[in-house]
CSV table of C-alpha atoms and ligand atoms in Angstrom, one decimal:
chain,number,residue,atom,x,y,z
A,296,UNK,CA,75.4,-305.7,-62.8
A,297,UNK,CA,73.3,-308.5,-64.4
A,298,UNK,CA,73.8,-312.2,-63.1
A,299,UNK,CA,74.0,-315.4,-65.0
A,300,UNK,CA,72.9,-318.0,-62.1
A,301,UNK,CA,73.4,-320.5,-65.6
A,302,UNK,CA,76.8,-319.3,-65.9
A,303,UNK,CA,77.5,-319.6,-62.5
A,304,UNK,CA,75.9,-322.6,-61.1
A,305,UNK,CA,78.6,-324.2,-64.2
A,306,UNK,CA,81.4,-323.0,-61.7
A,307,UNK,CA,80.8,-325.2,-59.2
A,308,UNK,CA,81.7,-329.1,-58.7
A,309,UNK,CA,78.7,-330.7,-57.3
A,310,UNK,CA,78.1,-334.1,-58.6
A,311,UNK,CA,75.4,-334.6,-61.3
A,312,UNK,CA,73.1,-336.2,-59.7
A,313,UNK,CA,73.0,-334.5,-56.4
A,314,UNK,CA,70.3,-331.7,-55.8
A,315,UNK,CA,72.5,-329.7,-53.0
A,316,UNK,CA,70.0,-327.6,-50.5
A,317,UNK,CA,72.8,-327.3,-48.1
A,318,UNK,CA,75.0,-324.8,-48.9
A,319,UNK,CA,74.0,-322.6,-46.0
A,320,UNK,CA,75.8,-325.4,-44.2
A,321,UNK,CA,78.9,-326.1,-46.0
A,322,UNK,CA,79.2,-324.4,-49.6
A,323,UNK,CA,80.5,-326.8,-52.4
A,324,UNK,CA,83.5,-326.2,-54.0
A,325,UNK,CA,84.3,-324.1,-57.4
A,326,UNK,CA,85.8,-326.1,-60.1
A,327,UNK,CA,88.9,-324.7,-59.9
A,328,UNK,CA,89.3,-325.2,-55.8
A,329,UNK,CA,91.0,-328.0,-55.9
A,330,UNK,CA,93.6,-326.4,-59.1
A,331,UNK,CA,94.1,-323.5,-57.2
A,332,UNK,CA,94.7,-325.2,-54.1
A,333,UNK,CA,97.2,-328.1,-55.8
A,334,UNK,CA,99.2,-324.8,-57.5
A,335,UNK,CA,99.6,-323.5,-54.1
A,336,UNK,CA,100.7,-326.6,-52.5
A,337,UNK,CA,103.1,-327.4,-55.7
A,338,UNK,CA,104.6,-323.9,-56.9
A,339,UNK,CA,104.2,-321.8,-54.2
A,340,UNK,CA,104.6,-323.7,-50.8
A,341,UNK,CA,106.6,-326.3,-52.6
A,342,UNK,CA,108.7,-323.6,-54.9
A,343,UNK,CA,109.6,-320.8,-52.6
A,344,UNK,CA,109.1,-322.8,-49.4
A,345,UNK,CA,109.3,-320.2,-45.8
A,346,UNK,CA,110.0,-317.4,-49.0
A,347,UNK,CA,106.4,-317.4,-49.8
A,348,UNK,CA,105.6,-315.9,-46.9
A,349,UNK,CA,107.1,-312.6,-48.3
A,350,UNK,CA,107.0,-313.2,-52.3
A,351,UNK,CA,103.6,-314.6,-52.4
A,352,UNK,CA,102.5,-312.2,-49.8
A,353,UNK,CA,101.3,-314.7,-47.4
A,354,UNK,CA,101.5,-312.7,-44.2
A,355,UNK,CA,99.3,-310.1,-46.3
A,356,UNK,CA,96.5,-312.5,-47.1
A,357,UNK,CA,94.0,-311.7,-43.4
A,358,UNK,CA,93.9,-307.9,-44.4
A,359,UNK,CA,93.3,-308.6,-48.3
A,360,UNK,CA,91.1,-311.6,-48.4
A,361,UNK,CA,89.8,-309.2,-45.6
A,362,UNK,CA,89.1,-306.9,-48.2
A,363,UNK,CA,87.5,-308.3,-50.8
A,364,UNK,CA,85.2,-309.8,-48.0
A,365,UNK,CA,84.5,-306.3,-47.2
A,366,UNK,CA,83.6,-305.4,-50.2
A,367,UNK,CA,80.4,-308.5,-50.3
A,368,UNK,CA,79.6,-306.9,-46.9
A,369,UNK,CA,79.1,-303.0,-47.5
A,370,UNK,CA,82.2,-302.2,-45.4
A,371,UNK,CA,84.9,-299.9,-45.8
A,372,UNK,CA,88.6,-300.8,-47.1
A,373,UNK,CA,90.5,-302.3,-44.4
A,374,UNK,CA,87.7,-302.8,-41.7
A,375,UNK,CA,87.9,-306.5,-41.9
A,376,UNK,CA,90.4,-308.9,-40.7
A,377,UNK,CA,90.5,-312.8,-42.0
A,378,UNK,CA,91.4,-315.3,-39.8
A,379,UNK,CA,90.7,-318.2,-37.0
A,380,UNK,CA,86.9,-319.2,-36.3
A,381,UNK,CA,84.0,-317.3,-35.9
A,382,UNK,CA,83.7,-318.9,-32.0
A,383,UNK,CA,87.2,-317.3,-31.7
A,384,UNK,CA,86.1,-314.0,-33.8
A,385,UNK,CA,83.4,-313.6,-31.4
A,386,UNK,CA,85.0,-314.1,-28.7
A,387,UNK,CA,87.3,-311.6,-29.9
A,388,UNK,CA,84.5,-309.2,-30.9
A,389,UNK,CA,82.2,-309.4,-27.5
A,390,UNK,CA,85.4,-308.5,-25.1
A,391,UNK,CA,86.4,-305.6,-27.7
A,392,UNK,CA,82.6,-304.2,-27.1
A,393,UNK,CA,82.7,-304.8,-23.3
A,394,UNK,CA,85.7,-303.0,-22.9
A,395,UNK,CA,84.9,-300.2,-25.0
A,396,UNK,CA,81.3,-300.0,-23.3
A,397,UNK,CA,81.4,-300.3,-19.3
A,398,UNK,CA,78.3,-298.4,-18.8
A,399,UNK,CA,76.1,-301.0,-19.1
A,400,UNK,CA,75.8,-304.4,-17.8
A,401,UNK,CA,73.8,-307.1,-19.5
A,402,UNK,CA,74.3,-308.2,-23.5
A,403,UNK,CA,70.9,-308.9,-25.0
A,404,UNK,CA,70.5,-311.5,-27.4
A,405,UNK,CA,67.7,-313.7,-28.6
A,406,UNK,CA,66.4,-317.6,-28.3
A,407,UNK,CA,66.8,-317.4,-32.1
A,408,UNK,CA,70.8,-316.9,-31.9
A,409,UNK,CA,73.2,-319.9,-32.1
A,410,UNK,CA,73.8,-321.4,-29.1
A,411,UNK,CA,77.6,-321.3,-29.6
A,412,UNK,CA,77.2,-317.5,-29.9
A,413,UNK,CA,75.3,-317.7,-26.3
A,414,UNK,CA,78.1,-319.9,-25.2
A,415,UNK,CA,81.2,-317.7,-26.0
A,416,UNK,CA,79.7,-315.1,-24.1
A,417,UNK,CA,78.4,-316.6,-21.2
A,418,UNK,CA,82.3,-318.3,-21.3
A,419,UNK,CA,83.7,-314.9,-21.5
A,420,UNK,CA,81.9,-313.3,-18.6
A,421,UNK,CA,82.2,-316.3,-16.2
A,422,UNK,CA,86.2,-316.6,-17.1
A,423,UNK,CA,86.5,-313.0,-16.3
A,424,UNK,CA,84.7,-312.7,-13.9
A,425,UNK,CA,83.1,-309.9,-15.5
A,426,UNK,CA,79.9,-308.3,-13.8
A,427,UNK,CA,77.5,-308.7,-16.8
A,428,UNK,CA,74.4,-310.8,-17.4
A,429,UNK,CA,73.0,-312.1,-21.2
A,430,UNK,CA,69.2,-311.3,-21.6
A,431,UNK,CA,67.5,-313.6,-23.9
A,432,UNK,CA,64.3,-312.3,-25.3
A,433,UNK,CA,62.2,-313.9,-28.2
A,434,UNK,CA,63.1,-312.7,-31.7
A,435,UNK,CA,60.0,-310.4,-32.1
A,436,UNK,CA,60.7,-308.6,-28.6
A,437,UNK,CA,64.1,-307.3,-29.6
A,438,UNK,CA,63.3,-304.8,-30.6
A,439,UNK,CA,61.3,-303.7,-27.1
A,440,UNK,CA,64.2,-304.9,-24.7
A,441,UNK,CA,66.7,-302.6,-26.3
A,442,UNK,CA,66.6,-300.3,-23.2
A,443,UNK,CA,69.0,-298.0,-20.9
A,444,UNK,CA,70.4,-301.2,-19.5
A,445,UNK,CA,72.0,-303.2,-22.4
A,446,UNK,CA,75.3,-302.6,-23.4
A,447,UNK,CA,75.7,-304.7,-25.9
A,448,UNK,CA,72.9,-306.1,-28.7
A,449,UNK,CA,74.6,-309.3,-30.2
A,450,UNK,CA,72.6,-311.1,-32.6
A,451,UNK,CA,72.6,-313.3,-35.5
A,452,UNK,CA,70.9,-311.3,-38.8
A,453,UNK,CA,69.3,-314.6,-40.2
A,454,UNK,CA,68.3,-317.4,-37.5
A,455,UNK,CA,69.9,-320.7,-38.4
A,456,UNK,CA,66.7,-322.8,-37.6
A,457,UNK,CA,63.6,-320.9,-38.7
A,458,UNK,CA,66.0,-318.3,-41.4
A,459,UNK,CA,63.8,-315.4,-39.6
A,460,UNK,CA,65.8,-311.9,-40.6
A,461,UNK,CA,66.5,-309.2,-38.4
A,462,UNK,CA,66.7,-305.7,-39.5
A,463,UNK,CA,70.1,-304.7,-39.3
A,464,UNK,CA,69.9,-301.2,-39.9
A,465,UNK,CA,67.0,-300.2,-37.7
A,466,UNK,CA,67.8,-302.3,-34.8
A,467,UNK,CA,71.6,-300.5,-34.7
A,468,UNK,CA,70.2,-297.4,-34.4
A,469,UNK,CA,67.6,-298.3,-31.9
A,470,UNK,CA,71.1,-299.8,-29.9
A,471,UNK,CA,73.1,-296.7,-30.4
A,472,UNK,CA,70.6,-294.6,-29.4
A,473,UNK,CA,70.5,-296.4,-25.7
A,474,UNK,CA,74.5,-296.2,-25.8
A,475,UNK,CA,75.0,-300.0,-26.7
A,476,UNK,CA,77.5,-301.0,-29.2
A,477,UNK,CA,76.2,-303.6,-31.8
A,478,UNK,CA,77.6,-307.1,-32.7
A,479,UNK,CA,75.8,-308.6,-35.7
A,480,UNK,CA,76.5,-312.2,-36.8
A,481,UNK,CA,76.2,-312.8,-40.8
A,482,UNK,CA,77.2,-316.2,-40.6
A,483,UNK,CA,73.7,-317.1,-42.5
A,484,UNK,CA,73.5,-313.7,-44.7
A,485,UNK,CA,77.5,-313.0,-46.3
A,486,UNK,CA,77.2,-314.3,-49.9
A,487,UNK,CA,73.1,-314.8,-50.2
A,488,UNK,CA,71.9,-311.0,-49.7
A,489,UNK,CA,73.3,-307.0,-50.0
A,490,UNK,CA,75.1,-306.4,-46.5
A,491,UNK,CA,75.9,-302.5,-45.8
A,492,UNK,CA,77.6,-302.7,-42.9
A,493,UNK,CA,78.9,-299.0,-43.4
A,494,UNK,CA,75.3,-297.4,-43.9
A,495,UNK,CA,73.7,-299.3,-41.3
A,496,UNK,CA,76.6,-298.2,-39.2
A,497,UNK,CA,77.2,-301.4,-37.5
A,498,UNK,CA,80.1,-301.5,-34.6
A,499,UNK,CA,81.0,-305.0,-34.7
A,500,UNK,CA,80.3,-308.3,-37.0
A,501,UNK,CA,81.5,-311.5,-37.5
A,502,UNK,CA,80.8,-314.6,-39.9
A,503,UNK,CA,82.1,-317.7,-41.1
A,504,UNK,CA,83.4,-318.5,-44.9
A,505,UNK,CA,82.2,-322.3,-45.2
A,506,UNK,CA,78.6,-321.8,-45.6
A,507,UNK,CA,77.5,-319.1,-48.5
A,508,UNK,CA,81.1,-318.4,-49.2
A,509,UNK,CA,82.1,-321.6,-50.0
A,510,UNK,CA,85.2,-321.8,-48.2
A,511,UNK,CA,85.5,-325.4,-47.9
A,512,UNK,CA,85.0,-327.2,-44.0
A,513,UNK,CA,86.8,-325.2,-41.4
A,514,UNK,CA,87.8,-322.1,-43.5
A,515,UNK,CA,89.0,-319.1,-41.7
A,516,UNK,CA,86.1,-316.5,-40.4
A,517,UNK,CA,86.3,-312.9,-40.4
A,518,UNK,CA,86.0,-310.1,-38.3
A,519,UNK,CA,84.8,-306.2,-39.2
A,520,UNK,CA,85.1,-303.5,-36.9
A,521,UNK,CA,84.1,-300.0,-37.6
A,522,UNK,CA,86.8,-297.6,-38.7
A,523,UNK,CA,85.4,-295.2,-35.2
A,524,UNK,CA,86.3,-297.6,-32.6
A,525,UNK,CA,90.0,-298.8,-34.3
A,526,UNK,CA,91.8,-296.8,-31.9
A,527,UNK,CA,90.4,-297.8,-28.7
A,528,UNK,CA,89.9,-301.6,-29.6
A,529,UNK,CA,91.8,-304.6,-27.0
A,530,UNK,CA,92.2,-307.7,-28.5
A,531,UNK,CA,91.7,-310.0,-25.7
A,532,UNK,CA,94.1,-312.7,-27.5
A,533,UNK,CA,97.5,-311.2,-27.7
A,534,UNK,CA,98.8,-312.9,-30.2
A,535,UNK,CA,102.1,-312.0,-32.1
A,536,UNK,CA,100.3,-310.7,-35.3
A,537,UNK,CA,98.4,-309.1,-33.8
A,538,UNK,CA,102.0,-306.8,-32.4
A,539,UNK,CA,102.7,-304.0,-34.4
A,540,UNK,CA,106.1,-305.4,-35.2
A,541,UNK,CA,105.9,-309.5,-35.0
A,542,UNK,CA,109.5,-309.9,-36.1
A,543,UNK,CA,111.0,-307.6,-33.5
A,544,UNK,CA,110.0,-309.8,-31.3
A,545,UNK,CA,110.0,-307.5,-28.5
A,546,UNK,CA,109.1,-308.6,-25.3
A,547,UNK,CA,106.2,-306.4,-24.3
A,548,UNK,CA,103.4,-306.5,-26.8
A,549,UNK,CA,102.5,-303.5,-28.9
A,550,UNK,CA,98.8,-303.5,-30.7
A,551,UNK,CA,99.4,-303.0,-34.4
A,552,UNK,CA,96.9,-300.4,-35.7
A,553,UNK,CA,94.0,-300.1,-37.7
A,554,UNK,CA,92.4,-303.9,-37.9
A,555,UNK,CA,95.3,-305.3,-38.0
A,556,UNK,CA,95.5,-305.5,-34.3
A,557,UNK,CA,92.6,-307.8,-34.4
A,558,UNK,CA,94.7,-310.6,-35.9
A,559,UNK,CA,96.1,-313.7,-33.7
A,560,UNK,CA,98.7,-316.0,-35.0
A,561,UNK,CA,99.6,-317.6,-38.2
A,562,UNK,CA,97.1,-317.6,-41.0
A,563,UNK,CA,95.9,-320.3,-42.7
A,564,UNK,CA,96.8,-320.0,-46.0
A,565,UNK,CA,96.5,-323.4,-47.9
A,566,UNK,CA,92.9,-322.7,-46.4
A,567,UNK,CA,92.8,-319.2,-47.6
A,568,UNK,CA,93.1,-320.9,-51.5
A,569,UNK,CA,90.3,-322.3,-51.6
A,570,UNK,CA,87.8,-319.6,-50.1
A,571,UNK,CA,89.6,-317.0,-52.9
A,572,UNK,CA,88.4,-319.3,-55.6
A,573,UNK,CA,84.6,-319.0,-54.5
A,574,UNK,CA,85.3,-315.4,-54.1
A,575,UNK,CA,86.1,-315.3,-57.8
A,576,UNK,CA,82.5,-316.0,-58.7
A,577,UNK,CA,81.0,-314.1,-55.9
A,578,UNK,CA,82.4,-311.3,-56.5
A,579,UNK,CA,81.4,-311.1,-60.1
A,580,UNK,CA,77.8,-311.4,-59.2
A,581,UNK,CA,75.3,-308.9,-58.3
A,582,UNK,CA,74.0,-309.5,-54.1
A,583,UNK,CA,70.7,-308.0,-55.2
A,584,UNK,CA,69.7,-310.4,-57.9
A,585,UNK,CA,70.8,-313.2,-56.1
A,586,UNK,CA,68.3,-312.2,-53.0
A,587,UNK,CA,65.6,-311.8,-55.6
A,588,UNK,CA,65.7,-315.2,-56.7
A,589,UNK,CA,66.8,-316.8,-53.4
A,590,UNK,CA,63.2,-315.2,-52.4
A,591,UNK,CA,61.8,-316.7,-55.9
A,592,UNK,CA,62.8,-320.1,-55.4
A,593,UNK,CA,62.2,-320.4,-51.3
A,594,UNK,CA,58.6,-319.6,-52.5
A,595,UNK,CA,58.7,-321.7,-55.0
A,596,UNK,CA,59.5,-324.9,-53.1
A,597,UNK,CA,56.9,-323.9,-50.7
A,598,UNK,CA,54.2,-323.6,-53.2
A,599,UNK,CA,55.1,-327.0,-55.0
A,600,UNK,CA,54.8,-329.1,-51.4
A,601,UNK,CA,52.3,-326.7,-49.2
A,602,UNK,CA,49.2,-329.0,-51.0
A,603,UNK,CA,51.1,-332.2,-51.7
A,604,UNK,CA,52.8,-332.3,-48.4
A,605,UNK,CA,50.6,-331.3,-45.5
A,606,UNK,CA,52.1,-333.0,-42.7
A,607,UNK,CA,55.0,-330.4,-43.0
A,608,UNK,CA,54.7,-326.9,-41.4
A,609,UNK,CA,56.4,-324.5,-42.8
A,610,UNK,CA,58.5,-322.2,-39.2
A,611,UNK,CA,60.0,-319.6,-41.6
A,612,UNK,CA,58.7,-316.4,-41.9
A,613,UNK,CA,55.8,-316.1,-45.3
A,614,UNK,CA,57.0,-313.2,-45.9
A,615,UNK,CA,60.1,-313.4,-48.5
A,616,UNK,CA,61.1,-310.0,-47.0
A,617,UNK,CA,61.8,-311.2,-43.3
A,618,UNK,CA,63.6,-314.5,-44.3
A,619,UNK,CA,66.9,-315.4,-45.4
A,620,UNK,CA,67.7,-318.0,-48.6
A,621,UNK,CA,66.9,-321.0,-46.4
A,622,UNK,CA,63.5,-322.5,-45.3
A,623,UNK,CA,62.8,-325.1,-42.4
A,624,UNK,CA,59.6,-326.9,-41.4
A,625,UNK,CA,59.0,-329.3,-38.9
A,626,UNK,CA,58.1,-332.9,-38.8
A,627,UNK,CA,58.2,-335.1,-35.9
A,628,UNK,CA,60.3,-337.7,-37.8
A,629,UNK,CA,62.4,-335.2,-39.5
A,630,UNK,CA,65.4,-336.9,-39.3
A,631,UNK,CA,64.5,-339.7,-40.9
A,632,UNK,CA,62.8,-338.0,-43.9
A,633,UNK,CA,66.1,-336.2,-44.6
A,634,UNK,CA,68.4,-339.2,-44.2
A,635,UNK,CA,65.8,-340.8,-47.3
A,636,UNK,CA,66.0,-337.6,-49.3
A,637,UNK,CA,69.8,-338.0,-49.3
A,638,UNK,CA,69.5,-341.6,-50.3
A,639,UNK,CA,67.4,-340.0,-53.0
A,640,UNK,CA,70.1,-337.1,-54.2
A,641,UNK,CA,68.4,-334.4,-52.3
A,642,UNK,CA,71.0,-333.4,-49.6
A,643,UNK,CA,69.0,-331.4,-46.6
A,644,UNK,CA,69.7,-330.9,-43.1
A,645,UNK,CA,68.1,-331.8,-39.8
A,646,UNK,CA,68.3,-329.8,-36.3
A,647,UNK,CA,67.0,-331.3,-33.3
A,648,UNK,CA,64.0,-331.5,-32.2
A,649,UNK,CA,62.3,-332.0,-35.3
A,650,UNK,CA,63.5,-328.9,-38.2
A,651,UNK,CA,64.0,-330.0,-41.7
A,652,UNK,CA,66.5,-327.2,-43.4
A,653,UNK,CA,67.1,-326.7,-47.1
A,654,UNK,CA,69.1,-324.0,-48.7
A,655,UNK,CA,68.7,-322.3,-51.6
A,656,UNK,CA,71.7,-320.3,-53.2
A,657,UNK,CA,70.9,-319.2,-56.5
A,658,UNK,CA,74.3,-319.2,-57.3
A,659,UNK,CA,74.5,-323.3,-58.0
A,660,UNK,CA,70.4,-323.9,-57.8
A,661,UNK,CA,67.9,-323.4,-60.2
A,662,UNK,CA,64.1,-323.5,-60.5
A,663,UNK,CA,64.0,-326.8,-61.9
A,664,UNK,CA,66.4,-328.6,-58.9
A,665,UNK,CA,63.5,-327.2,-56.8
A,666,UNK,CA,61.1,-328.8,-58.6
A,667,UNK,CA,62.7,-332.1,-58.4
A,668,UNK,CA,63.9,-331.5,-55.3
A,669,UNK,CA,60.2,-331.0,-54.0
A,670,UNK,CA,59.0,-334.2,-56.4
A,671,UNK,CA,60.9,-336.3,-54.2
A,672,UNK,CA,60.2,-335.2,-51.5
A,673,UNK,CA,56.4,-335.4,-51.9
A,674,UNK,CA,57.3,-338.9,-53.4
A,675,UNK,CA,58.7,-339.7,-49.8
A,676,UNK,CA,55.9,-338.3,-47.8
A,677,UNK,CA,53.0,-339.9,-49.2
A,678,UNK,CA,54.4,-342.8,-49.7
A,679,UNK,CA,56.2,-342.9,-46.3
A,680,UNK,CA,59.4,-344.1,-47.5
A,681,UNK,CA,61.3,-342.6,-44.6
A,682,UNK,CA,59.1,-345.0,-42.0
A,683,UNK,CA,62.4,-347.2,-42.2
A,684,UNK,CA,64.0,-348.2,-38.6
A,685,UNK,CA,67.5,-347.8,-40.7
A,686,UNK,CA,66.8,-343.5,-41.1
A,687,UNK,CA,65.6,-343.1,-37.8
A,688,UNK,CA,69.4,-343.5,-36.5
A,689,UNK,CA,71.2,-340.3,-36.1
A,690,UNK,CA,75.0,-339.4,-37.0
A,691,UNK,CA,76.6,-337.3,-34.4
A,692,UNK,CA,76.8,-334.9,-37.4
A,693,UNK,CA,73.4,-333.8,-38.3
B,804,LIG,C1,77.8,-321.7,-38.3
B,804,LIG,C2,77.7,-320.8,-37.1
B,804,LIG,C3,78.7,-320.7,-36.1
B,804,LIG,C4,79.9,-321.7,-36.1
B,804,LIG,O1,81.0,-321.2,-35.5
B,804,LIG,P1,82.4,-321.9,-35.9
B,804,LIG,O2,83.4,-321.3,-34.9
B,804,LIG,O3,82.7,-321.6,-37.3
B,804,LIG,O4,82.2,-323.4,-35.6
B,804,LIG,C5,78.6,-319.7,-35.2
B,804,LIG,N1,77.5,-318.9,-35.1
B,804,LIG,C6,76.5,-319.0,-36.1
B,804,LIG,C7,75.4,-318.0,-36.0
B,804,LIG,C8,76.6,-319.9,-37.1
B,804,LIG,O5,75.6,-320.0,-38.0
């Protein structure tokens, strides 16, 4: 399958003038998002009302969005589940893992995760009282501190501050080989680079659908679980999808089967519109070539400003290979360099103490928005056009 980034970067709505480096943040949406989403409102929702539940096959949208999720993922037909957040998937996926795993007693993760992640399951063990303990390790000594002891290796695949990339594959075997089951998040990877979550043989992972999947802010997350461990799952939040008869309303509950049991309550499904319209495109383009030139233009951007802007230092990996699509480098007033980029059209991201983030999806940016995009940028540094007391003052949102 042969990709046309041309083609495809004409599918999205992102305003002219705007050179967007933040879709690993919040995706933009398609052009026809906002159609799909007003027929859904207007002739489904507003046509067959509580029928649509049944006619449009509402209640069937977690296990087939699910699906063709799976499919950008490497996994197996009906091994993922849409629905909720990805704090709640996670949630969902660390007590599933404990409870299928009481040998061990600590979860190892690394100072590179998301501190959310670290927070869920931290929350989880205090709550329950549960007699485990989170090992942090640096990124580079996973590998070594998967030992005897851990019973669960939860990690992100691409750090969200330095886009450092884990190797999924080898670091699941090295877990399963000590007996631990393996949660991987892809909340920086689904959408920007091949996934194979069936070869690499991964037990648990989770991800969100705003960032490269362009779900729009707040869309549902997912949830996959391998196909081996279906049967002996708990869902820790016993909600009434997740029954295997909801409308019997029995009063004990029931676990439906397969990963159906992983669902909670009522699905989002004006929500679900608009993340099916980026999946459209996605899914018509080939995961390999768009890590190719994800690696193509991060190295572009750093070759245009590593002479012409030597104040910033580069944290991602050099190597293409061990990064994901976004790049960060620091600079003590960081903040208020990207606050003038975005005055300038170049939207990036800051993350305290001092990262400067920009992404680059293939699939809506091109070679010659880097080459702007890094223009400006040098434009901004040596002249010092973000020394302005008006960019040093942060949003809450950053
Ligand atoms: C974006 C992100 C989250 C966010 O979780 P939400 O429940 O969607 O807010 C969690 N973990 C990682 C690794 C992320 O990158």
């Amino acid at each position: 399958m042969e990709s046309n980034f041309l083609a495809t970067k004409s599918l999205f709505n992102i305003p002219n003038d705007l050179i967007y480096l933040d879709g690993n943040s919040l995706g933009p949406p398609t052009k026809t998002t906002s159609k799909n989403v007003t027929a859904l409102i207007d002739k489904k929702w507003g046509k067959l009302l509580i029928n649509g539940w049944n006619t449009d096959k509402w209640i069937d949208k977690p296990t087939n969005v699910g699906n063709r999720i799976a499919k950008l993922i490497g996994a197996e037909k009906n091994t993922v589940i849409l629905g909720d957040t990805l704090s709640i998937k996670t949630y969902q996926a660390l007590y599933a893992a404990i409870k299928l795993n009481p040998k061990g007693k600590v979860i190892l993760s690394d100072s590179g995760n998301f501190p959310s992640d670290i927070y869920i399951a931290q929350g989880l063990i205090d709550s329950l009282n549960l007699n485990y303990k989170i090992r942090i390790v640096e990124p580079n000594e996973i590998s070594n501190a998967i030992t005897d002891e851990i019973a669960i290796l939860f990690l992100t695949e691409i750090d969200y501050r330095t886009a450092r990339k884990h190797d999924i594959t080898n670091l699941t075997k090295k877990a399963q080989e000590v007996g631990a089951i393996t949660i991987w998040d892809l909340a920086h990877s689904a959408g920007v680079l091949p996934l194979t979550l069936e070869k690499s043989k991964v037990d648990f992972a989770v991800g969100c659908t705003y960032k490269y999947l362009n779900g729009g802010p707040g869309s549902p997350a997912y949830l996959y679980v391998a196909p081996k461990h279906h049967d002996t799952i708990e869902n820790s939040i016993k909600g009434w999808l997740g029954h295997k008869a909801p409308f019997s309303f029995t009063k004990s509950y029931e676990a439906a089967s397969g990963i159906n049991k992983m669902q909670i309550g009522t699905p989002s499904i004006i929500a679900t519109a608009a993340l099916e319209s980026s999946l459209d495109i996605l899914e018509k383009v080939d995961m390999q070539s768009v890590r190719s030139e994800s690696m193509r233009l991060t190295q572009y951007f750093i070759n245009q400003i590593h002479n012409s802007c030597p104040d910033l230092k580069l944290v991602s990996p050099l190597n293409p290979d061990k990064r994901g699509a976004h790049l960060a480098f620091t600079f003590k007033e960081g903040y208020a360099v990207i606050q003038c980029l975005i005055e300038h059209g170049v939207i990036g991201d800051f993350r305290m103490p001092d990262l400067m983030r920009f992404g680059f999806n293939p699939i809506f940016i091109n070679q010659n928005d880097v080459f702007k995009a890094s223009q400006i940028l040098t434009d901004i540094m040596k002249n010092e056009k973000w020394n302005r007391p008006d960019l040093k003052v942060k949003s809450y949102v950053t």
